[in-house]
Coordinates of C-alpha atoms in Angstrom, one line a residue:
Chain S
X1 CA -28.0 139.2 -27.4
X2 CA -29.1 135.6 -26.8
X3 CA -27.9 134.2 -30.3
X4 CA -24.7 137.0 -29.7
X5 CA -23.8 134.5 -26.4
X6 CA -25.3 131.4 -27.8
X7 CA -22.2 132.2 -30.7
X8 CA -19.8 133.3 -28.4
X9 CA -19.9 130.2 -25.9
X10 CA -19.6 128.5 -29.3
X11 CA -16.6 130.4 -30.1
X12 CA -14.7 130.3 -26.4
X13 CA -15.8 126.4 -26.2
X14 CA -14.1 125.6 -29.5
X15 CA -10.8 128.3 -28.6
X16 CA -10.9 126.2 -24.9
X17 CA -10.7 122.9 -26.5
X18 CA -8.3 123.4 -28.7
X19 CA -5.8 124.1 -25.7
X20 CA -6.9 121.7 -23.2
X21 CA -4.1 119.1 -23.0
X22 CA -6.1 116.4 -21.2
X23 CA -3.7 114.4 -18.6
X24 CA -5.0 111.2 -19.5
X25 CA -7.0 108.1 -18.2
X26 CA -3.3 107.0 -17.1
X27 CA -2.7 109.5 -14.6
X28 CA -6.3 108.7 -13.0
X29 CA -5.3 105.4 -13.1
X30 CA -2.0 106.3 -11.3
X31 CA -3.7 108.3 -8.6
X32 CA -6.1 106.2 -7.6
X33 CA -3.9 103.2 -6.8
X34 CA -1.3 106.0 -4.8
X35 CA -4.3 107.2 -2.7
X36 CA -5.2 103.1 -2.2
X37 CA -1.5 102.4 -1.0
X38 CA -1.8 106.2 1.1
X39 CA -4.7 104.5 2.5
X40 CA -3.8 101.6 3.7
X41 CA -0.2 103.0 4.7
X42 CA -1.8 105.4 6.9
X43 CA -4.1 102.9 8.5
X44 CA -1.1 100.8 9.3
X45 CA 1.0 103.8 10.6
X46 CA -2.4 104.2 12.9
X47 CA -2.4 101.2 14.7
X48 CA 1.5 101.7 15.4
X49 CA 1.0 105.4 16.8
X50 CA -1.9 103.9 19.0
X51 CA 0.2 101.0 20.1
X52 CA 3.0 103.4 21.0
X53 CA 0.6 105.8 22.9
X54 CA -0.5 102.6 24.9
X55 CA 3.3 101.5 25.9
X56 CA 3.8 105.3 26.6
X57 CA 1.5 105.5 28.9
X58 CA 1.4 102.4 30.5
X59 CA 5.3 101.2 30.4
X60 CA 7.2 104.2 30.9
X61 CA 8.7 106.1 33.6
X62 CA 7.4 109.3 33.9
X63 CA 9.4 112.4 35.6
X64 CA 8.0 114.6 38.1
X65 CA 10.5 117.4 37.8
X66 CA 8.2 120.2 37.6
X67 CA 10.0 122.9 34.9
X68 CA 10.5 126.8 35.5
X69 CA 7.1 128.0 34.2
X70 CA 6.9 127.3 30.2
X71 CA 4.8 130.1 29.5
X72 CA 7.7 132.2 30.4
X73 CA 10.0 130.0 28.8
X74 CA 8.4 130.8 25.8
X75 CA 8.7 134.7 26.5
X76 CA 12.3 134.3 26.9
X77 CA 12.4 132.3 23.8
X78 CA 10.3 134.5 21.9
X79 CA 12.6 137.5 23.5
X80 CA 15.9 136.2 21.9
X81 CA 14.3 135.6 18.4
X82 CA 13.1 139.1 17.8
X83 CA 16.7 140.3 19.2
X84 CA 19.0 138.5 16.6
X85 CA 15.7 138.7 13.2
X86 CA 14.8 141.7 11.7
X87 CA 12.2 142.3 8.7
X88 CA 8.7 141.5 8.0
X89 CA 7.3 138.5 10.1
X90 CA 5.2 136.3 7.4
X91 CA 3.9 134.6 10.9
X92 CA 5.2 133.9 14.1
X93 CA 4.2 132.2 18.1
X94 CA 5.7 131.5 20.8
X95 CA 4.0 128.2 23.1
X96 CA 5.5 126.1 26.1
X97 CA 6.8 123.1 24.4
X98 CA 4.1 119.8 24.2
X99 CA 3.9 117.1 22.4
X100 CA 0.9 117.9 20.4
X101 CA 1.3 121.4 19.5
X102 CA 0.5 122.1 16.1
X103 CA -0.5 125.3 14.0
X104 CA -1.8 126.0 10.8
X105 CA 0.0 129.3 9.1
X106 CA -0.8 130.9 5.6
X107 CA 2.0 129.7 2.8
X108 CA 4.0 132.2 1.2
X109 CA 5.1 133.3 -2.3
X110 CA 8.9 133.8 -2.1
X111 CA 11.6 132.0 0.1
X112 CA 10.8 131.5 3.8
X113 CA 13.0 131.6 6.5
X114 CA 12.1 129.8 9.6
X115 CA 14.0 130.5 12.9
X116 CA 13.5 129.2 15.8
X117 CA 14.6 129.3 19.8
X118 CA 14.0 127.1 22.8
X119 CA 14.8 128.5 26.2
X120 CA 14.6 125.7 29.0
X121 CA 16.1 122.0 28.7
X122 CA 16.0 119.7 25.9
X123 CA 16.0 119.7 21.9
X124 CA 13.1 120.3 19.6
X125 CA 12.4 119.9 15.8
X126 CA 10.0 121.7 14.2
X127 CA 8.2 120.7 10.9
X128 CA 6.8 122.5 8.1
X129 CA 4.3 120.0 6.6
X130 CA 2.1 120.8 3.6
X131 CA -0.5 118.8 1.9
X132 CA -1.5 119.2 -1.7
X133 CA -5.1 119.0 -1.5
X134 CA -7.8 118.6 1.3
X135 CA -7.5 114.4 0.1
X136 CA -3.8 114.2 0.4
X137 CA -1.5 113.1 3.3
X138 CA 0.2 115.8 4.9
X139 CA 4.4 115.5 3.8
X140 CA 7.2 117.4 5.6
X141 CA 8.9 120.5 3.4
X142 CA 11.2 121.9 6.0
X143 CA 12.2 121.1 9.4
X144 CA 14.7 123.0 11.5
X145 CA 16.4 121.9 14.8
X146 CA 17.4 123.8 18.2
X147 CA 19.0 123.4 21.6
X148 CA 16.9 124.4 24.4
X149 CA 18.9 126.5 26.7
X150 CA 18.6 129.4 29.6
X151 CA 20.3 132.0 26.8
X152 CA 18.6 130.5 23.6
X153 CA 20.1 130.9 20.5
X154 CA 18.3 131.2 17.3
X155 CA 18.8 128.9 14.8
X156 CA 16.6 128.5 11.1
X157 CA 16.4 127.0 7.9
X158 CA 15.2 128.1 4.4
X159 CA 12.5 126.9 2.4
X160 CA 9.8 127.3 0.1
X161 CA 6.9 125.1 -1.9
X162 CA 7.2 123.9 -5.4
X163 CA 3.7 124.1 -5.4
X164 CA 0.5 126.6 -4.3
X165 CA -0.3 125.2 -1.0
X166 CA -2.8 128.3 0.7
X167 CA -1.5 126.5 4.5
X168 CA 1.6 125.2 5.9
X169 CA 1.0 123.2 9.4
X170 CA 4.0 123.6 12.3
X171 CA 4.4 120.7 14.5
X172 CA 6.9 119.8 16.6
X173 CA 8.4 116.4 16.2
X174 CA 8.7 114.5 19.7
X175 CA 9.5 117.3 22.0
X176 CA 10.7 114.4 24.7
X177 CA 12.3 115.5 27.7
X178 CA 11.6 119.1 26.5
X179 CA 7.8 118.9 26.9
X180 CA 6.7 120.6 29.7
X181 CA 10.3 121.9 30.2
X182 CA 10.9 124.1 28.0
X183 CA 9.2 127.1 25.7
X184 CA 9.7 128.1 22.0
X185 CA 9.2 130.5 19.3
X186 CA 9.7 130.5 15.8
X187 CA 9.2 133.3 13.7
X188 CA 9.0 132.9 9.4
X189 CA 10.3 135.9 7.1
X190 CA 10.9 136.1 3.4
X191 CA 13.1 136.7 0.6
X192 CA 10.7 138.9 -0.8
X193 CA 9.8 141.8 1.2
X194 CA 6.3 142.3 1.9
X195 CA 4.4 139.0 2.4
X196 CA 2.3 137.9 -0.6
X197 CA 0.4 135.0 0.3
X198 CA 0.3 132.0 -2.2
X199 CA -2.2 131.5 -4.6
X200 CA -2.6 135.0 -5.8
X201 CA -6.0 136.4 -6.7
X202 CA -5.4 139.7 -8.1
X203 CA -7.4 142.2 -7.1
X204 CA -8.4 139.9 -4.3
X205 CA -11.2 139.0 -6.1
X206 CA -11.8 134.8 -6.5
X207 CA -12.5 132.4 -9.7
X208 CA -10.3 134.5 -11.7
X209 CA -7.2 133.5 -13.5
X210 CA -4.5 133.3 -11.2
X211 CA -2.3 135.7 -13.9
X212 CA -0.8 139.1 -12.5
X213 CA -1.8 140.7 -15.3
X214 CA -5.8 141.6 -15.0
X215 CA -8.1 140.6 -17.8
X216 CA -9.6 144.7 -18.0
X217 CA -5.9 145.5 -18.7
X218 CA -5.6 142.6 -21.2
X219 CA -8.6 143.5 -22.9
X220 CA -7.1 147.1 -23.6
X221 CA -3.8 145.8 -24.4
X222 CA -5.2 143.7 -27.0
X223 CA -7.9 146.5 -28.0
X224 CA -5.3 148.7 -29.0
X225 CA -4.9 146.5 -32.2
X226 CA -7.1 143.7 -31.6
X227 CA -3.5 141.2 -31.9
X228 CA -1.5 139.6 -29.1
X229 CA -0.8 136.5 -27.2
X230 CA -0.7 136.0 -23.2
X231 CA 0.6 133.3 -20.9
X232 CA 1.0 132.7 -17.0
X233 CA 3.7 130.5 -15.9
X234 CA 4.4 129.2 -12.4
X235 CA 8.2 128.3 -11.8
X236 CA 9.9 126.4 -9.1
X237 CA 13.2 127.7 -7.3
X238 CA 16.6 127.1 -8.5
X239 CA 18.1 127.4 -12.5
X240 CA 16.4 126.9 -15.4
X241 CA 16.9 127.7 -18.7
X242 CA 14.9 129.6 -21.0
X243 CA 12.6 127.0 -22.5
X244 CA 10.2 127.3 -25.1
X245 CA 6.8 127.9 -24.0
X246 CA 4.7 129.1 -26.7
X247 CA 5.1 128.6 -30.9
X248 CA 3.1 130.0 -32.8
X249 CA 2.7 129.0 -36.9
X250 CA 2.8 132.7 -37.5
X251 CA 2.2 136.4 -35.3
X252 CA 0.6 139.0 -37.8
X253 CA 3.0 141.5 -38.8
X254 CA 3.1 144.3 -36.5
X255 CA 5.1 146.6 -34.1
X256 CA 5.1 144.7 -30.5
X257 CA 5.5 145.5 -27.0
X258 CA 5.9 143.1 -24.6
X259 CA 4.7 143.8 -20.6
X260 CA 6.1 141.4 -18.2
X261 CA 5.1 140.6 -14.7
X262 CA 7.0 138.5 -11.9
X263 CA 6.1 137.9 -8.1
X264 CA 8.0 136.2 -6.2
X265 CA 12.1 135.4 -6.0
X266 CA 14.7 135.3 -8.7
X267 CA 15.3 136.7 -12.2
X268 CA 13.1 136.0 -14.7
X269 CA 14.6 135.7 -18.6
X270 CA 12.5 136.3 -21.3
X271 CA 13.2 135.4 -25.1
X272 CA 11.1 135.5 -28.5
X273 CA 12.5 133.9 -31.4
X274 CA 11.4 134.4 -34.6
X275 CA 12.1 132.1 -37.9
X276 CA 14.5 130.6 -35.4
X277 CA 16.7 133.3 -34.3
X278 CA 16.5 135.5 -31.3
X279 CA 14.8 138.7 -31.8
X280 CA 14.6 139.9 -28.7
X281 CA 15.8 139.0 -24.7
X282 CA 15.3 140.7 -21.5
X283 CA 15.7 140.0 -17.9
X284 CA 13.8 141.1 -15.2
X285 CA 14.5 140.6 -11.6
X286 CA 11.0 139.6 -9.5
X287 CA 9.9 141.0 -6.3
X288 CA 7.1 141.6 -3.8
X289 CA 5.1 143.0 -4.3
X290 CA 5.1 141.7 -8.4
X291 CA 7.4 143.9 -10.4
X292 CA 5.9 145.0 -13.8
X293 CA 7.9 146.2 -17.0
X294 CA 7.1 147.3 -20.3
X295 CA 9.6 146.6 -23.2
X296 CA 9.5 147.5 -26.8
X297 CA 9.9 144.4 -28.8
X298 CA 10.2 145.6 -32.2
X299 CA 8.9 144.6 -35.1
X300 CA 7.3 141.3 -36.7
X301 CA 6.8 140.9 -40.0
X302 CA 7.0 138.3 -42.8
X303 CA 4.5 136.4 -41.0
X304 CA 2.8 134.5 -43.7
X305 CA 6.1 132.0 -44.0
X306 CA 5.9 128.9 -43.3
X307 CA 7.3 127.4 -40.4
X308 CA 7.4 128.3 -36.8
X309 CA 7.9 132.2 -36.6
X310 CA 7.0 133.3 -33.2
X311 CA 8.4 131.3 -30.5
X312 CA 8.3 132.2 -26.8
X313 CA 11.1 131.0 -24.6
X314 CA 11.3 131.8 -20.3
X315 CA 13.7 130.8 -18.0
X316 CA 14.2 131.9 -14.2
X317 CA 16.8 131.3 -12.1
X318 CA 17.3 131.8 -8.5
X319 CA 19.4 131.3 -5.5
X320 CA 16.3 130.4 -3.5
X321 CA 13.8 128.0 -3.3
X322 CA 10.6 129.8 -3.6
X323 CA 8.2 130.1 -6.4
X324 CA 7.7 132.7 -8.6
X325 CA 4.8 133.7 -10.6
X326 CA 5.3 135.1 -14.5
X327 CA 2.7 136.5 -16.4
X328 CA 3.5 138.4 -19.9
X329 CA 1.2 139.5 -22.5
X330 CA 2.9 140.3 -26.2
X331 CA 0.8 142.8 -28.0
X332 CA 1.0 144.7 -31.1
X333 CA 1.2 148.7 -30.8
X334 CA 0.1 149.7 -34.4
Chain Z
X1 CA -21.1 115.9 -0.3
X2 CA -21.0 112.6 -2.4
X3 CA -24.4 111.1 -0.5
X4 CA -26.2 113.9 -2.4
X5 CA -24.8 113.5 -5.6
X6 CA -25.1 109.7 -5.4
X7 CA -29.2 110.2 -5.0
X8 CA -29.1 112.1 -7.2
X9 CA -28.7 109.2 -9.7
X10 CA -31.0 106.7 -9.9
X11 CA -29.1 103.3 -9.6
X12 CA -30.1 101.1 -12.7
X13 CA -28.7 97.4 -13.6
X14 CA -26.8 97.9 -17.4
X15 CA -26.3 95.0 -19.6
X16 CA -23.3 96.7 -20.5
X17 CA -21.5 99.0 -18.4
X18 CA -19.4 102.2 -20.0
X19 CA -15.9 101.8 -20.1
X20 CA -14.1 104.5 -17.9
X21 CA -11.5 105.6 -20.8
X22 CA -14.1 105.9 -23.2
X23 CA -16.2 108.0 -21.1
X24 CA -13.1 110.0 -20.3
X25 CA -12.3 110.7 -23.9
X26 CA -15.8 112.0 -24.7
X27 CA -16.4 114.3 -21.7
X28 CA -13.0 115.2 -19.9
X29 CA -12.7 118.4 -22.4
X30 CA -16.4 119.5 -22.5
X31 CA -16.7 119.0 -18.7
X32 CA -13.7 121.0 -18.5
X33 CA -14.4 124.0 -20.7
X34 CA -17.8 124.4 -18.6
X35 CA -15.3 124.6 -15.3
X36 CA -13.3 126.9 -17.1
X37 CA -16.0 129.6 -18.2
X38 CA -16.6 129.5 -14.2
X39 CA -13.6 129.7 -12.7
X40 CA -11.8 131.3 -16.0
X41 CA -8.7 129.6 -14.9
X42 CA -8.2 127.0 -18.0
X43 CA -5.1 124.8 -15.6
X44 CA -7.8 124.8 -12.5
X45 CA -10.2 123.8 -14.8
X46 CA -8.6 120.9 -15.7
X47 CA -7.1 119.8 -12.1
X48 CA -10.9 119.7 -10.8
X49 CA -12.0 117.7 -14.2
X50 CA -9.3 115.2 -13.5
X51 CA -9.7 115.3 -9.9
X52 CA -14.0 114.1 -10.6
X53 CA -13.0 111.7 -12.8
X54 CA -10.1 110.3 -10.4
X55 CA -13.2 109.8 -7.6
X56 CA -15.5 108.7 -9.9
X57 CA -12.7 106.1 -11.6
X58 CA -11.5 105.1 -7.4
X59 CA -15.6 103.7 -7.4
X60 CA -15.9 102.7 -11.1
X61 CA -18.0 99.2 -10.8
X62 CA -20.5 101.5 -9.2
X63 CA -20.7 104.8 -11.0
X64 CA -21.0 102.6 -14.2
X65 CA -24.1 101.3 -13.2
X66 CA -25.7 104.3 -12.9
X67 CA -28.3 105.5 -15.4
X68 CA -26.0 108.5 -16.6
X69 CA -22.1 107.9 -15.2
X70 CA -21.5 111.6 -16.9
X71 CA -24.5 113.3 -14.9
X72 CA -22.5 111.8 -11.2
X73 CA -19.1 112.7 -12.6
X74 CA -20.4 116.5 -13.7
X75 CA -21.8 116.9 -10.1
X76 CA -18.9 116.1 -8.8
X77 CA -17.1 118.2 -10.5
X78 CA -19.3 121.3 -10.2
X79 CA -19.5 120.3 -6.2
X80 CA -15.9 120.0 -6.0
X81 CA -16.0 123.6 -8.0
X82 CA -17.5 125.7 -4.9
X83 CA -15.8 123.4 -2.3
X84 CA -13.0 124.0 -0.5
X85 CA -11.3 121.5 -2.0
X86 CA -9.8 123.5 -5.2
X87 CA -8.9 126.1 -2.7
X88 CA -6.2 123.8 -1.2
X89 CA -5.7 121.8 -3.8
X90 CA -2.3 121.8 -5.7
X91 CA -2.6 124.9 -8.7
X92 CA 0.2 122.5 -10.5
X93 CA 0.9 119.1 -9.4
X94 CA 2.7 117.5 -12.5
X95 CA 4.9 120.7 -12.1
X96 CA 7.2 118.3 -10.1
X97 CA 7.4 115.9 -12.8
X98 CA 7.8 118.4 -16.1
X99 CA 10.3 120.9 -16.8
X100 CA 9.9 124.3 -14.3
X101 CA 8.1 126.0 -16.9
X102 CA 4.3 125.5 -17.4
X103 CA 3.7 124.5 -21.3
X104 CA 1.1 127.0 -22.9
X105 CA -0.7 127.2 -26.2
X106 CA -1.5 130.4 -27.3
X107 CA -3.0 133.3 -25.5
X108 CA -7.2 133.6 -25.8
X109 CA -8.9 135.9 -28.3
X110 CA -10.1 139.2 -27.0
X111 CA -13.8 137.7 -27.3
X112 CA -13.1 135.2 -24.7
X113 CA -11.3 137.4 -22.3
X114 CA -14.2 140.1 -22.6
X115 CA -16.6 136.9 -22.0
X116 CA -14.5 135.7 -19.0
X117 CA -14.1 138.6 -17.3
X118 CA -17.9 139.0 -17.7
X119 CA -18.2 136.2 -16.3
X120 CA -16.5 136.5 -13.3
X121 CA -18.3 139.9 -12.4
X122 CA -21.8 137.1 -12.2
X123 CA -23.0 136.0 -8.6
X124 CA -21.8 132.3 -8.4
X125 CA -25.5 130.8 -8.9
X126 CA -26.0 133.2 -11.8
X127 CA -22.5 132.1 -13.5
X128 CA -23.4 128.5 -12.5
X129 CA -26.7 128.4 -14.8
X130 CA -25.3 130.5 -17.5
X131 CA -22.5 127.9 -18.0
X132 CA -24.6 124.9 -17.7
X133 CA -26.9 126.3 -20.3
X134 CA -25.0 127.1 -22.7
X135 CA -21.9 125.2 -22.3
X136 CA -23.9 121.6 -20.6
X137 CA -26.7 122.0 -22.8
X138 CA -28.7 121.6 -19.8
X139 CA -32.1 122.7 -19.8
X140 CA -33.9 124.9 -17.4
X141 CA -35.8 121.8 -15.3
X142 CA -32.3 120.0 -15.2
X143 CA -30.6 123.2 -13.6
X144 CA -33.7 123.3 -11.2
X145 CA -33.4 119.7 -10.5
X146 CA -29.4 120.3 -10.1
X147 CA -29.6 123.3 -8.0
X148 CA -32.7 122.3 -5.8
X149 CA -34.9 124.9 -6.6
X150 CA -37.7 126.2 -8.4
X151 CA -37.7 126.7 -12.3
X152 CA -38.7 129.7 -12.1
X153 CA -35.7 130.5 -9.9
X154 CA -33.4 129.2 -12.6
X155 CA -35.3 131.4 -15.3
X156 CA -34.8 134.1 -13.2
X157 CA -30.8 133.6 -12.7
X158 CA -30.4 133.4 -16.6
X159 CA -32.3 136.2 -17.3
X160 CA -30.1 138.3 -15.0
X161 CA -27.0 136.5 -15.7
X162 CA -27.8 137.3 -19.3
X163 CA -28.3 141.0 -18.8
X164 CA -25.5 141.7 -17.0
X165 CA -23.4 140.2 -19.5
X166 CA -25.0 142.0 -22.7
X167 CA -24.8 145.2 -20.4
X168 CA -20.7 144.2 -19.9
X169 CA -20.3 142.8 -23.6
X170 CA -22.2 144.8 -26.0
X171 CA -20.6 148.5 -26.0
X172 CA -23.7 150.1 -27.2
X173 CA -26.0 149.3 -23.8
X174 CA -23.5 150.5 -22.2
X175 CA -23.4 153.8 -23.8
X176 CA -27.4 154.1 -24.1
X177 CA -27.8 152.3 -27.4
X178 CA -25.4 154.6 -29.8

């Protein structure tokens, strides 16, 4: 079995290579001097905050009004969100209002709804922020406003990530008069039914592909006649048209089926061309949890022609921001 | 993190120190096919290549003085591999700057999913030396000297590693030797 591995690292490491589109010395180069002008941003935006906090402290007035208890604000608040939203909560608190209150939350597949209520005096904002990775700066996806008030009323905004961000961080932007004064609660729901938290791992289990589509039920698609092609595809919110994803110099001749997975929100379009004409569409709508569907395709032949015969096209459109996740695998039923 | 990794390395003076896109053009895909046959996610695979080279191009005049630049960069790499950092990190950053469909060749062979899947099923430290065997070309004493243990200990995990995979791979083990 040793030589048996030895030739089938061989085999995967020349397979891997072969599709490894390297983004280029360029890119580092960009991404080092962005995270050297972050840097030194952030350092400067430092020393600001720090002279601010001084002059705050030192230079301002401060009030002695003592508020109606903001724990109980934010019970009142909390009160008339759950009144006027229904459906799943993907997360949701309720806190007195302060300056510093932050909190990290698990990101969402799908499109988010944030609402939110203040009960007490004032206006907050609250921020979604998100940061790429554990190196980059945090940056502000969403925010959403409201009027503090003895009969709160609910307001929200809708949002999602154009990338896989496992955490979203809430924060409310300077509270003001309202800290101390008032209490809030916000309360997140999505498009999509049942929560599915971003970066999928199917199965729950990690270091996997992150494709819908496990790789025991790929290996016994593509055992039933040892033929087939796969592909996961992440896609942003809003229109786009089917666009060519995969060609192929030539798919064996054979009798395909295609099953096709989506998570998330939207309608997902998918399209194979063959010797340049379309041989076959379908749509699927997405959902969550991920919808699955197997179609017949029909069947391939003339495949030793020249030319590009197979070509894979998927689009996805959407009223909502969210993400969506695709995974297909084309396989031949002979 | 990067302390470790650094003494790791002896520091040497080079007459003539490696040029960072030459070094990037020899190793990015290699180093990236041994991330892959860990994580089995090809795109993650790549973002954690790119991301060691990134660090290791943000502190260039000094990582090219090092004996072996490629040795710093693969630890990197492998230490940014069972960090948290690719668990936050963006799954597809340039999808902001390309069309909202991920580009993709074509789908793997049935070998390589069976292999990847087998893969997967290893404990971490078992998968780790598997891959840096016979994808790094790394020998047992380097993997000891990598992982901070015994040789034995590495001989151990690629014997293991390698049964379980033969037992997941080869049909007739599993079926008492038909």
């Amino acid at each position: 079995m040793t030589d048996q591995l030895e030739e089938l690292f061989a085999g995967m490491r020349a397979e891997v290579i072969r599709e490894i589109k390297s983004p280029g010395t360029d890119a580092a180069h960009r991404t080092v001097r962005r995270r050297r002008t972050t840097g030194a941003v952030s350092a400067a935006v430092a020393a600001l905050v720090a002279i601010g906090v001084v002059v705050g402290l030192t230079g301002l007035p401060r009030t002695s009004t003592l508020p109606a208890d903001p724990a109980t604000l934010a019970e009142t608040a909390r009160r008339a969100l759950h009144e006027s939203t229904g459906g799943t909560a993907l997360f949701e608190a309720a806190a007195p209002v302060t300056a510093d209150y932050s909190a990290a939350q698990t990101a969402y597949y799908g499109a988010i709804t944030l609402h939110l209520a203040c009960a007490g005096t004032g206006k907050i904002t609250l921020l979604v922020e998100a940061r790429e990775h554990d190196a980059a700066p945090y940056k502000e996806i969403a925010r959403v406003d409201a009027n503090c008030s003895a009969d709160p009323e609910p307001t929200s905004t809708t949002f999602g990530f154009d990338w896989v961000s496992d955490q979203v961080v809430l924060r409310l932007a300077d509270p003001g008069t309202s800290a101390g004064q008032a209490g809030f609660a916000y309360r997140a729901t999505s498009d999509t039914g049942k929560p599915y938290p971003a970066r999928p791992l199917y199965f729950g289990v990690p270091n996997r592909d992150s494709s819908l589509i496990s790789p025991e039920i790929l290996k016994s698609l593509m055992h039933r006649s040892g033929q087939g092609v796969f592909g996961n595809h992440k896609t942003i919110g809003g229109n786009v048209k089917p666009t060519s994803i995969l060609s192929r110099g030539g798919m064996p001749d054979g009798e395909y089926r295609l099953l096709l997975v989506c998570l998330g929100s939207g309608t997902v379009t998918f399209e194979l061309h063959h010797k340049e004409k379309l041989l076959f569409r379908t749509e699927m709508r997405c959902g969550s949890p991920a919808v699955q569907q197997e179609f017949p395709i029909g069947r391939i032949a003339d495949a030793n022609a020249q030319g590009k015969l197979s070509d894979v096209h998927l689009g996805h459109r959407s009223d909502s921001p969210g993400l969506a996740l695709v995974s297909w695998a084309m396989f031949d039923v002979a | 993190m990067t302390v470790a990794a650094q003494s790791e390395i002896p520091i040497a003076a080079r007459d003539h120190p490696p040029n960072f896109d030459e070094m990037y053009a020899a190793h990015y895909a290699d180093l990236t096919v041994q991330l892959y046959a860990y994580f089995g996610d090809r795109q993650e695979a790549q973002d954690v290549a790119q991301e060691a080279f990134c660090r290791a191009l943000a502190r260039w005049n000094t990582v090219a003085g090092y004996d072996d630049p490629v040795a710093w960069i693969r630890r990197i790499a492998w230490n940014l591999a069972i960090s948290r950092w690719r668990r936050a990190r963006t799954a597809l950053t340039f999808l902001r700057r390309q069309p909202a469909v991920e580009p993709q060749t074509a789908g793997p062979s049935p070998e390589r999913v069976a292999l990847v899947a087998a893969l997967g099923t290893l404990p971490p430290k078992q998968r780790r030396a598997i891959v840096l065997h016979y994808l790094a070309d790394m020998s047992t004493a380097e993997i000891a000297t990598r992982e901070r243990v015994a040789e034995a200990t590495v001989r151990s995990w690629l014997h293991r590693g390698r049964s379980a995979l033969a037992a997941q791979l080869d049909p007739a083990d599993k079926e008492g030797g038909a």
